[in-house]
mmCIF file of N, CA and C in Angstrom:
data_model
loop_
_atom_site.group_PDB
_atom_site.id
_atom_site.type_symbol
_atom_site.label_atom_id
_atom_site.label_comp_id
_atom_site.label_asym_id
_atom_site.label_seq_id
_atom_site.Cartn_x
_atom_site.Cartn_y
_atom_site.Cartn_z
ATOM 1 N N UNK A 1 0.819 -1.199 0.000
ATOM 2 C CA UNK A 1 0.000 0.000 0.000
ATOM 3 C C UNK A 1 0.860 1.259 0.000
ATOM 4 N N UNK A 2 1.853 1.303 0.883
ATOM 5 C CA UNK A 2 2.771 2.428 0.979
ATOM 6 C C UNK A 2 4.195 1.895 0.971
ATOM 7 N N UNK A 3 5.049 2.526 0.191
ATOM 8 C CA UNK A 3 6.455 2.176 0.143
ATOM 9 C C UNK A 3 7.289 3.362 0.618
ATOM 10 N N UNK A 4 8.269 3.092 1.469
ATOM 11 C CA UNK A 4 9.108 4.128 2.040
ATOM 12 C C UNK A 4 10.573 3.802 1.770
ATOM 13 N N UNK A 5 11.337 4.803 1.351
ATOM 14 C CA UNK A 5 12.752 4.635 1.072
ATOM 15 C C UNK A 5 13.530 5.766 1.717
ATOM 16 N N UNK A 6 14.489 5.416 2.588
ATOM 17 C CA UNK A 6 15.328 6.406 3.246
ATOM 18 C C UNK A 6 16.608 6.635 2.449
ATOM 19 N N UNK A 7 17.174 7.827 2.610
ATOM 20 C CA UNK A 7 18.454 8.143 2.010
ATOM 21 C C UNK A 7 19.126 9.233 2.834
ATOM 22 N N UNK A 8 20.412 9.434 2.611
ATOM 23 C CA UNK A 8 21.134 10.525 3.239
ATOM 24 C C UNK A 8 22.062 10.139 4.367
ATOM 25 N N UNK A 9 22.087 8.878 4.745
ATOM 26 C CA UNK A 9 22.975 8.449 5.807
ATOM 27 C C UNK A 9 24.428 8.497 5.373
ATOM 28 N N UNK A 10 25.324 8.392 6.351
ATOM 29 C CA UNK A 10 26.737 8.420 6.048
ATOM 30 C C UNK A 10 27.584 8.484 7.295
ATOM 31 N N UNK A 11 28.875 8.706 7.086
ATOM 32 C CA UNK A 11 29.853 8.797 8.163
ATOM 33 C C UNK A 11 30.245 10.256 8.360
ATOM 34 N N UNK A 12 30.078 10.760 9.578
ATOM 35 C CA UNK A 12 30.423 12.142 9.896
ATOM 36 C C UNK A 12 31.143 12.190 11.238
ATOM 37 N N UNK A 13 31.725 13.339 11.532
ATOM 38 C CA UNK A 13 32.397 13.555 12.804
ATOM 39 C C UNK A 13 31.457 14.207 13.809
ATOM 40 N N UNK A 14 31.742 14.016 15.079
ATOM 41 C CA UNK A 14 30.957 14.651 16.130
ATOM 42 C C UNK A 14 30.892 16.156 15.904
ATOM 43 N N UNK A 15 29.693 16.711 16.055
ATOM 44 C CA UNK A 15 29.473 18.126 15.837
ATOM 45 C C UNK A 15 28.997 18.467 14.438
ATOM 46 N N UNK A 16 29.114 17.532 13.516
ATOM 47 C CA UNK A 16 28.684 17.760 12.138
ATOM 48 C C UNK A 16 27.168 17.643 12.000
ATOM 49 N N UNK A 17 26.692 17.929 10.800
ATOM 50 C CA UNK A 17 25.274 17.843 10.479
ATOM 51 C C UNK A 17 25.042 16.859 9.346
ATOM 52 N N UNK A 18 23.830 16.334 9.303
ATOM 53 C CA UNK A 18 23.435 15.395 8.267
ATOM 54 C C UNK A 18 21.939 15.536 8.051
ATOM 55 N N UNK A 19 21.499 15.342 6.821
ATOM 56 C CA UNK A 19 20.082 15.445 6.505
ATOM 57 C C UNK A 19 19.596 14.143 5.882
ATOM 58 N N UNK A 20 18.641 13.503 6.531
ATOM 59 C CA UNK A 20 18.038 12.283 6.024
ATOM 60 C C UNK A 20 16.738 12.605 5.301
ATOM 61 N N UNK A 21 16.432 11.821 4.274
ATOM 62 C CA UNK A 21 15.194 11.994 3.535
ATOM 63 C C UNK A 21 14.448 10.674 3.443
ATOM 64 N N UNK A 22 13.134 10.761 3.428
ATOM 65 C CA UNK A 22 12.270 9.606 3.252
ATOM 66 C C UNK A 22 11.311 9.909 2.113
ATOM 67 N N UNK A 23 11.347 9.084 1.085
ATOM 68 C CA UNK A 23 10.466 9.244 -0.063
ATOM 69 C C UNK A 23 9.355 8.206 0.011
ATOM 70 N N UNK A 24 8.111 8.664 -0.077
ATOM 71 C CA UNK A 24 6.948 7.795 0.034
ATOM 72 C C UNK A 24 6.231 7.671 -1.296
ATOM 73 N N UNK A 25 5.713 6.489 -1.563
ATOM 74 C CA UNK A 25 4.911 6.255 -2.751
ATOM 75 C C UNK A 25 3.733 5.361 -2.389
ATOM 76 N N UNK A 26 2.695 5.388 -3.213
ATOM 77 C CA UNK A 26 1.504 4.603 -2.947
ATOM 78 C C UNK A 26 0.343 5.487 -2.524
ATOM 79 N N UNK A 27 -0.295 5.136 -1.429
ATOM 80 C CA UNK A 27 -1.446 5.879 -0.928
ATOM 81 C C UNK A 27 -1.081 7.300 -0.529
ATOM 82 N N UNK A 28 -2.066 8.176 -0.632
ATOM 83 C CA UNK A 28 -1.880 9.544 -0.164
ATOM 84 C C UNK A 28 -1.589 9.558 1.327
ATOM 85 N N UNK A 29 -0.841 10.557 1.771
ATOM 86 C CA UNK A 29 -0.444 10.631 3.168
ATOM 87 C C UNK A 29 -1.271 11.603 3.989
ATOM 88 N N UNK A 30 -2.397 12.030 3.464
ATOM 89 C CA UNK A 30 -3.339 12.788 4.273
ATOM 90 C C UNK A 30 -3.827 11.908 5.414
ATOM 91 N N UNK A 31 -3.907 12.488 6.606
ATOM 92 C CA UNK A 31 -4.324 11.780 7.818
ATOM 93 C C UNK A 31 -3.329 10.708 8.264
ATOM 94 N N UNK A 32 -2.099 10.843 7.848
ATOM 95 C CA UNK A 32 -1.027 9.953 8.277
ATOM 96 C C UNK A 32 -0.117 10.654 9.268
ATOM 97 N N UNK A 33 0.542 9.842 10.072
ATOM 98 C CA UNK A 33 1.669 10.284 10.880
ATOM 99 C C UNK A 33 2.916 9.633 10.297
ATOM 100 N N UNK A 34 3.962 10.405 10.133
ATOM 101 C CA UNK A 34 5.238 9.852 9.684
ATOM 102 C C UNK A 34 6.302 10.154 10.717
ATOM 103 N N UNK A 35 7.188 9.187 10.922
ATOM 104 C CA UNK A 35 8.186 9.349 11.961
ATOM 105 C C UNK A 35 9.515 8.711 11.628
ATOM 106 N N UNK A 36 10.484 9.017 12.478
ATOM 107 C CA UNK A 36 11.815 8.433 12.395
ATOM 108 C C UNK A 36 12.115 7.661 13.673
ATOM 109 N N UNK A 37 12.640 6.467 13.513
ATOM 110 C CA UNK A 37 13.128 5.646 14.600
ATOM 111 C C UNK A 37 14.576 5.282 14.311
ATOM 112 N N UNK A 38 15.300 4.850 15.346
ATOM 113 C CA UNK A 38 16.682 4.429 15.129
ATOM 114 C C UNK A 38 17.008 3.237 16.014
ATOM 115 N N UNK A 39 17.980 2.449 15.556
ATOM 116 C CA UNK A 39 18.398 1.267 16.288
ATOM 117 C C UNK A 39 19.917 1.149 16.239
ATOM 118 N N UNK A 40 20.541 1.220 17.403
ATOM 119 C CA UNK A 40 21.970 1.044 17.525
ATOM 120 C C UNK A 40 22.289 -0.441 17.653
ATOM 121 N N UNK A 41 23.514 -0.854 17.308
ATOM 122 C CA UNK A 41 23.878 -2.275 17.392
ATOM 123 C C UNK A 41 23.646 -2.843 18.786
ATOM 124 N N UNK A 42 22.938 -3.960 18.858
ATOM 125 C CA UNK A 42 22.694 -4.630 20.114
ATOM 126 C C UNK A 42 21.673 -3.968 21.010
ATOM 127 N N UNK A 43 20.993 -2.928 20.527
ATOM 128 C CA UNK A 43 20.018 -2.220 21.339
ATOM 129 C C UNK A 43 18.652 -2.195 20.667
ATOM 130 N N UNK A 44 17.654 -1.814 21.432
ATOM 131 C CA UNK A 44 16.293 -1.782 20.924
ATOM 132 C C UNK A 44 16.076 -0.595 19.992
ATOM 133 N N UNK A 45 15.077 -0.714 19.152
ATOM 134 C CA UNK A 45 14.679 0.383 18.285
ATOM 135 C C UNK A 45 13.951 1.432 19.115
ATOM 136 N N UNK A 46 14.323 2.702 18.949
ATOM 137 C CA UNK A 46 13.746 3.772 19.751
ATOM 138 C C UNK A 46 13.224 4.896 18.868
ATOM 139 N N UNK A 47 12.293 5.638 19.418
ATOM 140 C CA UNK A 47 11.670 6.755 18.739
ATOM 141 C C UNK A 47 12.607 7.945 18.656
ATOM 142 N N UNK A 48 12.574 8.647 17.527
ATOM 143 C CA UNK A 48 13.377 9.844 17.330
ATOM 144 C C UNK A 48 12.497 11.086 17.178
ATOM 145 N N UNK A 49 11.606 11.076 16.191
ATOM 146 C CA UNK A 49 10.753 12.229 15.922
ATOM 147 C C UNK A 49 9.592 11.803 15.043
ATOM 148 N N UNK A 50 8.506 12.578 15.063
ATOM 149 C CA UNK A 50 7.352 12.293 14.222
ATOM 150 C C UNK A 50 6.650 13.582 13.842
ATOM 151 N N UNK A 51 5.880 13.520 12.762
ATOM 152 C CA UNK A 51 5.141 14.677 12.278
ATOM 153 C C UNK A 51 3.774 14.243 11.781
ATOM 154 N N UNK A 52 2.753 15.019 12.123
ATOM 155 C CA UNK A 52 1.420 14.809 11.587
ATOM 156 C C UNK A 52 1.382 15.392 10.181
ATOM 157 N N UNK A 53 1.075 14.553 9.202
ATOM 158 C CA UNK A 53 1.186 14.973 7.814
ATOM 159 C C UNK A 53 0.271 16.136 7.465
ATOM 160 N N UNK A 54 -0.909 16.152 8.012
ATOM 161 C CA UNK A 54 -1.883 17.181 7.685
ATOM 162 C C UNK A 54 -1.609 18.499 8.420
ATOM 163 N N UNK A 55 -1.413 18.427 9.722
ATOM 164 C CA UNK A 55 -1.288 19.635 10.534
ATOM 165 C C UNK A 55 0.135 20.162 10.627
ATOM 166 N N UNK A 56 1.116 19.282 10.457
ATOM 167 C CA UNK A 56 2.500 19.673 10.629
ATOM 168 C C UNK A 56 2.989 19.634 12.067
ATOM 169 N N UNK A 57 2.136 19.229 12.984
ATOM 170 C CA UNK A 57 2.539 19.120 14.382
ATOM 171 C C UNK A 57 3.655 18.099 14.528
ATOM 172 N N UNK A 58 4.606 18.384 15.413
ATOM 173 C CA UNK A 58 5.778 17.532 15.582
ATOM 174 C C UNK A 58 5.987 17.147 17.033
ATOM 175 N N UNK A 59 6.709 16.060 17.232
ATOM 176 C CA UNK A 59 7.114 15.632 18.557
ATOM 177 C C UNK A 59 8.501 15.009 18.446
ATOM 178 N N UNK A 60 9.331 15.214 19.486
ATOM 179 C CA UNK A 60 10.709 14.748 19.458
ATOM 180 C C UNK A 60 11.052 13.971 20.710
ATOM 181 N N UNK A 61 11.948 13.009 20.557
ATOM 182 C CA UNK A 61 12.522 12.349 21.717
ATOM 183 C C UNK A 61 13.389 13.345 22.477
ATOM 184 N N UNK A 62 13.439 13.198 23.786
ATOM 185 C CA UNK A 62 14.226 14.102 24.614
ATOM 186 C C UNK A 62 15.690 14.136 24.186
ATOM 187 N N UNK A 63 16.211 13.005 23.748
ATOM 188 C CA UNK A 63 17.620 12.901 23.396
ATOM 189 C C UNK A 63 18.014 13.733 22.176
ATOM 190 N N UNK A 64 17.042 14.109 21.336
ATOM 191 C CA UNK A 64 17.361 14.836 20.110
ATOM 192 C C UNK A 64 16.713 16.214 20.048
ATOM 193 N N UNK A 65 15.844 16.528 20.980
ATOM 194 C CA UNK A 65 15.147 17.811 20.959
ATOM 195 C C UNK A 65 16.152 18.964 21.012
ATOM 196 N N UNK A 66 15.970 19.917 20.104
ATOM 197 C CA UNK A 66 16.884 21.042 20.011
ATOM 198 C C UNK A 66 18.018 20.831 19.038
ATOM 199 N N UNK A 67 18.255 19.589 18.638
ATOM 200 C CA UNK A 67 19.313 19.275 17.677
ATOM 201 C C UNK A 67 18.759 18.795 16.337
ATOM 202 N N UNK A 68 17.659 18.056 16.379
ATOM 203 C CA UNK A 68 17.061 17.489 15.168
ATOM 204 C C UNK A 68 15.782 18.240 14.823
ATOM 205 N N UNK A 69 15.481 18.341 13.530
ATOM 206 C CA UNK A 69 14.255 18.955 13.060
ATOM 207 C C UNK A 69 13.614 18.071 12.000
ATOM 208 N N UNK A 70 12.346 17.734 12.197
ATOM 209 C CA UNK A 70 11.613 16.934 11.231
ATOM 210 C C UNK A 70 10.722 17.859 10.403
ATOM 211 N N UNK A 71 10.598 17.566 9.117
ATOM 212 C CA UNK A 71 9.775 18.373 8.232
ATOM 213 C C UNK A 71 9.202 17.504 7.121
ATOM 214 N N UNK A 72 8.204 18.040 6.428
ATOM 215 C CA UNK A 72 7.611 17.297 5.320
ATOM 216 C C UNK A 72 7.278 18.224 4.167
ATOM 217 N N UNK A 73 7.226 17.660 2.970
ATOM 218 C CA UNK A 73 6.808 18.355 1.765
ATOM 219 C C UNK A 73 5.567 17.636 1.263
ATOM 220 N N UNK A 74 4.408 18.234 1.463
ATOM 221 C CA UNK A 74 3.147 17.584 1.126
ATOM 222 C C UNK A 74 3.028 17.267 -0.368
ATOM 223 N N UNK A 75 3.501 18.178 -1.212
ATOM 224 C CA UNK A 75 3.370 17.999 -2.650
ATOM 225 C C UNK A 75 4.225 16.846 -3.159
ATOM 226 N N UNK A 76 5.383 16.643 -2.556
ATOM 227 C CA UNK A 76 6.313 15.619 -3.021
ATOM 228 C C UNK A 76 6.242 14.322 -2.225
ATOM 229 N N UNK A 77 5.453 14.309 -1.158
ATOM 230 C CA UNK A 77 5.378 13.136 -0.275
ATOM 231 C C UNK A 77 6.758 12.716 0.221
ATOM 232 N N UNK A 78 7.499 13.691 0.692
ATOM 233 C CA UNK A 78 8.807 13.420 1.261
ATOM 234 C C UNK A 78 8.883 13.966 2.679
ATOM 235 N N UNK A 79 9.721 13.358 3.481
ATOM 236 C CA UNK A 79 9.941 13.769 4.851
ATOM 237 C C UNK A 79 11.433 13.805 5.114
ATOM 238 N N UNK A 80 11.894 14.856 5.779
ATOM 239 C CA UNK A 80 13.309 15.023 6.069
ATOM 240 C C UNK A 80 13.561 15.053 7.568
ATOM 241 N N UNK A 81 14.763 14.673 7.946
ATOM 242 C CA UNK A 81 15.229 14.810 9.319
ATOM 243 C C UNK A 81 16.571 15.522 9.266
ATOM 244 N N UNK A 82 16.572 16.792 9.663
ATOM 245 C CA UNK A 82 17.801 17.571 9.737
ATOM 246 C C UNK A 82 18.441 17.317 11.089
ATOM 247 N N UNK A 83 19.654 16.787 11.077
ATOM 248 C CA UNK A 83 20.359 16.418 12.299
ATOM 249 C C UNK A 83 21.577 17.312 12.457
ATOM 250 N N UNK A 84 21.587 18.101 13.515
ATOM 251 C CA UNK A 84 22.695 18.997 13.814
ATOM 252 C C UNK A 84 23.380 18.574 15.105
ATOM 253 N N UNK A 85 24.593 19.059 15.291
ATOM 254 C CA UNK A 85 25.368 18.780 16.503
ATOM 255 C C UNK A 85 25.388 17.296 16.827
ATOM 256 N N UNK A 86 25.698 16.499 15.836
ATOM 257 C CA UNK A 86 25.653 15.050 15.991
ATOM 258 C C UNK A 86 26.669 14.566 17.022
ATOM 259 N N UNK A 87 26.273 13.537 17.758
ATOM 260 C CA UNK A 87 27.092 12.930 18.791
ATOM 261 C C UNK A 87 27.339 11.463 18.459
ATOM 262 N N UNK A 88 28.407 10.872 18.987
ATOM 263 C CA UNK A 88 28.645 9.444 18.739
ATOM 264 C C UNK A 88 27.460 8.566 19.135
ATOM 265 N N UNK A 89 26.730 8.942 20.169
ATOM 266 C CA UNK A 89 25.579 8.162 20.593
ATOM 267 C C UNK A 89 24.402 8.235 19.630
ATOM 268 N N UNK A 90 24.484 9.095 18.610
ATOM 269 C CA UNK A 90 23.479 9.129 17.559
ATOM 270 C C UNK A 90 23.707 8.047 16.506
ATOM 271 N N UNK A 91 24.819 7.353 16.588
ATOM 272 C CA UNK A 91 25.134 6.297 15.632
ATOM 273 C C UNK A 91 24.085 5.200 15.686
ATOM 274 N N UNK A 92 23.471 4.909 14.547
ATOM 275 C CA UNK A 92 22.403 3.918 14.482
ATOM 276 C C UNK A 92 21.934 3.778 13.045
ATOM 277 N N UNK A 93 21.118 2.760 12.808
ATOM 278 C CA UNK A 93 20.364 2.678 11.574
ATOM 279 C C UNK A 93 19.072 3.446 11.783
ATOM 280 N N UNK A 94 18.787 4.384 10.909
ATOM 281 C CA UNK A 94 17.600 5.224 11.021
ATOM 282 C C UNK A 94 16.523 4.732 10.065
ATOM 283 N N UNK A 95 15.313 4.580 10.591
ATOM 284 C CA UNK A 95 14.191 4.059 9.826
ATOM 285 C C UNK A 95 13.078 5.090 9.698
ATOM 286 N N UNK A 96 12.535 5.194 8.510
ATOM 287 C CA UNK A 96 11.351 5.992 8.238
ATOM 288 C C UNK A 96 10.118 5.110 8.420
ATOM 289 N N UNK A 97 9.056 5.658 9.008
ATOM 290 C CA UNK A 97 7.844 4.891 9.248
ATOM 291 C C UNK A 97 6.614 5.748 9.018
ATOM 292 N N UNK A 98 5.489 5.101 8.696
ATOM 293 C CA UNK A 98 4.233 5.794 8.475
ATOM 294 C C UNK A 98 3.095 5.013 9.109
ATOM 295 N N UNK A 99 2.133 5.732 9.687
ATOM 296 C CA UNK A 99 0.968 5.123 10.287
ATOM 297 C C UNK A 99 -0.255 5.992 10.104
ATOM 298 N N UNK A 100 -1.426 5.382 10.207
ATOM 299 C CA UNK A 100 -2.680 6.101 10.037
ATOM 300 C C UNK A 100 -3.078 6.742 11.355
ATOM 301 N N UNK A 101 -3.295 8.033 11.341
ATOM 302 C CA UNK A 101 -3.732 8.767 12.530
ATOM 303 C C UNK A 101 -5.109 8.298 12.964
ATOM 304 N N UNK A 102 -5.413 8.208 14.250
ATOM 305 C CA UNK A 102 -4.559 8.576 15.387
ATOM 306 C C UNK A 102 -3.712 7.412 15.891
ATOM 307 N N UNK A 103 -2.488 7.698 16.251
ATOM 308 C CA UNK A 103 -1.585 6.732 16.842
ATOM 309 C C UNK A 103 -0.796 7.401 17.962
ATOM 310 N N UNK A 104 -0.142 6.587 18.780
ATOM 311 C CA UNK A 104 0.812 7.104 19.750
ATOM 312 C C UNK A 104 2.125 7.310 19.018
ATOM 313 N N UNK A 105 2.566 8.550 18.899
ATOM 314 C CA UNK A 105 3.694 8.897 18.041
ATOM 315 C C UNK A 105 4.952 8.099 18.340
ATOM 316 N N UNK A 106 5.233 7.876 19.611
ATOM 317 C CA UNK A 106 6.491 7.260 20.005
ATOM 318 C C UNK A 106 6.438 5.737 20.063
ATOM 319 N N UNK A 107 5.294 5.145 19.780
ATOM 320 C CA UNK A 107 5.143 3.696 19.869
ATOM 321 C C UNK A 107 5.298 3.075 18.483
ATOM 322 N N UNK A 108 6.403 2.385 18.276
ATOM 323 C CA UNK A 108 6.716 1.845 16.964
ATOM 324 C C UNK A 108 5.689 0.876 16.423
ATOM 325 N N UNK A 109 5.069 0.102 17.296
ATOM 326 C CA UNK A 109 4.109 -0.903 16.844
ATOM 327 C C UNK A 109 2.841 -0.291 16.276
ATOM 328 N N UNK A 110 2.626 0.998 16.475
ATOM 329 C CA UNK A 110 1.459 1.678 15.920
ATOM 330 C C UNK A 110 1.638 2.034 14.446
ATOM 331 N N UNK A 111 2.851 1.969 13.945
ATOM 332 C CA UNK A 111 3.129 2.315 12.557
ATOM 333 C C UNK A 111 2.941 1.106 11.644
ATOM 334 N N UNK A 112 2.398 1.350 10.461
ATOM 335 C CA UNK A 112 2.053 0.278 9.540
ATOM 336 C C UNK A 112 3.113 0.007 8.481
ATOM 337 N N UNK A 113 3.902 0.997 8.137
ATOM 338 C CA UNK A 113 4.850 0.875 7.036
ATOM 339 C C UNK A 113 6.224 1.350 7.468
ATOM 340 N N UNK A 114 7.244 0.662 6.970
ATOM 341 C CA UNK A 114 8.630 0.944 7.350
ATOM 342 C C UNK A 114 9.546 0.902 6.140
ATOM 343 N N UNK A 115 10.551 1.767 6.152
ATOM 344 C CA UNK A 115 11.589 1.727 5.143
ATOM 345 C C UNK A 115 12.661 0.724 5.508
ATOM 346 N N UNK A 116 13.681 0.633 4.655
ATOM 347 C CA UNK A 116 14.741 -0.360 4.846
ATOM 348 C C UNK A 116 15.835 0.106 5.798
ATOM 349 N N UNK A 117 15.875 1.385 6.091
ATOM 350 C CA UNK A 117 16.868 1.934 6.995
ATOM 351 C C UNK A 117 18.065 2.519 6.280
ATOM 352 N N UNK A 118 18.688 3.510 6.906
ATOM 353 C CA UNK A 118 19.915 4.102 6.395
ATOM 354 C C UNK A 118 20.886 4.298 7.559
ATOM 355 N N UNK A 119 22.140 3.948 7.346
ATOM 356 C CA UNK A 119 23.137 3.961 8.413
ATOM 357 C C UNK A 119 23.689 5.355 8.645
ATOM 358 N N UNK A 120 23.709 5.773 9.898
ATOM 359 C CA UNK A 120 24.353 7.010 10.320
ATOM 360 C C UNK A 120 25.439 6.650 11.325
ATOM 361 N N UNK A 121 26.671 7.041 11.037
ATOM 362 C CA UNK A 121 27.793 6.770 11.923
ATOM 363 C C UNK A 121 28.475 8.085 12.278
ATOM 364 N N UNK A 122 28.601 8.350 13.571
ATOM 365 C CA UNK A 122 29.210 9.581 14.058
ATOM 366 C C UNK A 122 30.473 9.214 14.825
ATOM 367 N N UNK A 123 31.620 9.645 14.331
ATOM 368 C CA UNK A 123 32.890 9.334 14.962
ATOM 369 C C UNK A 123 33.226 10.361 16.036
ATOM 370 N N UNK A 124 34.070 9.966 16.986
ATOM 371 C CA UNK A 124 34.475 10.837 18.078
ATOM 372 C C UNK A 124 35.444 11.903 17.600
#
């Protein structure tokens, strides 16, 4: 029904910036929530940020608030995650996800569609 593809990951140094993108195809994203999750090696997948597609309302994990910014382009069905002041602890595979509103933004199991992930590595 919906296909999601992430891009923009890479290797950067602490303090650098990186911008991730998620391209969506298939069903319209009106009344959807789209979000970013990440998973570090050997650890659980955790919530990063989410945005309500229609209203533009956003929510962030405490660990990234003030450093990361989530945004969307309604016409292009794309979602970006601007990551600034990156830290080594931000190293993880980042996943794009989409779910039908209403959902609990930070609960991964509420999302219906997932991308393949993109690797972000932040060196010391």
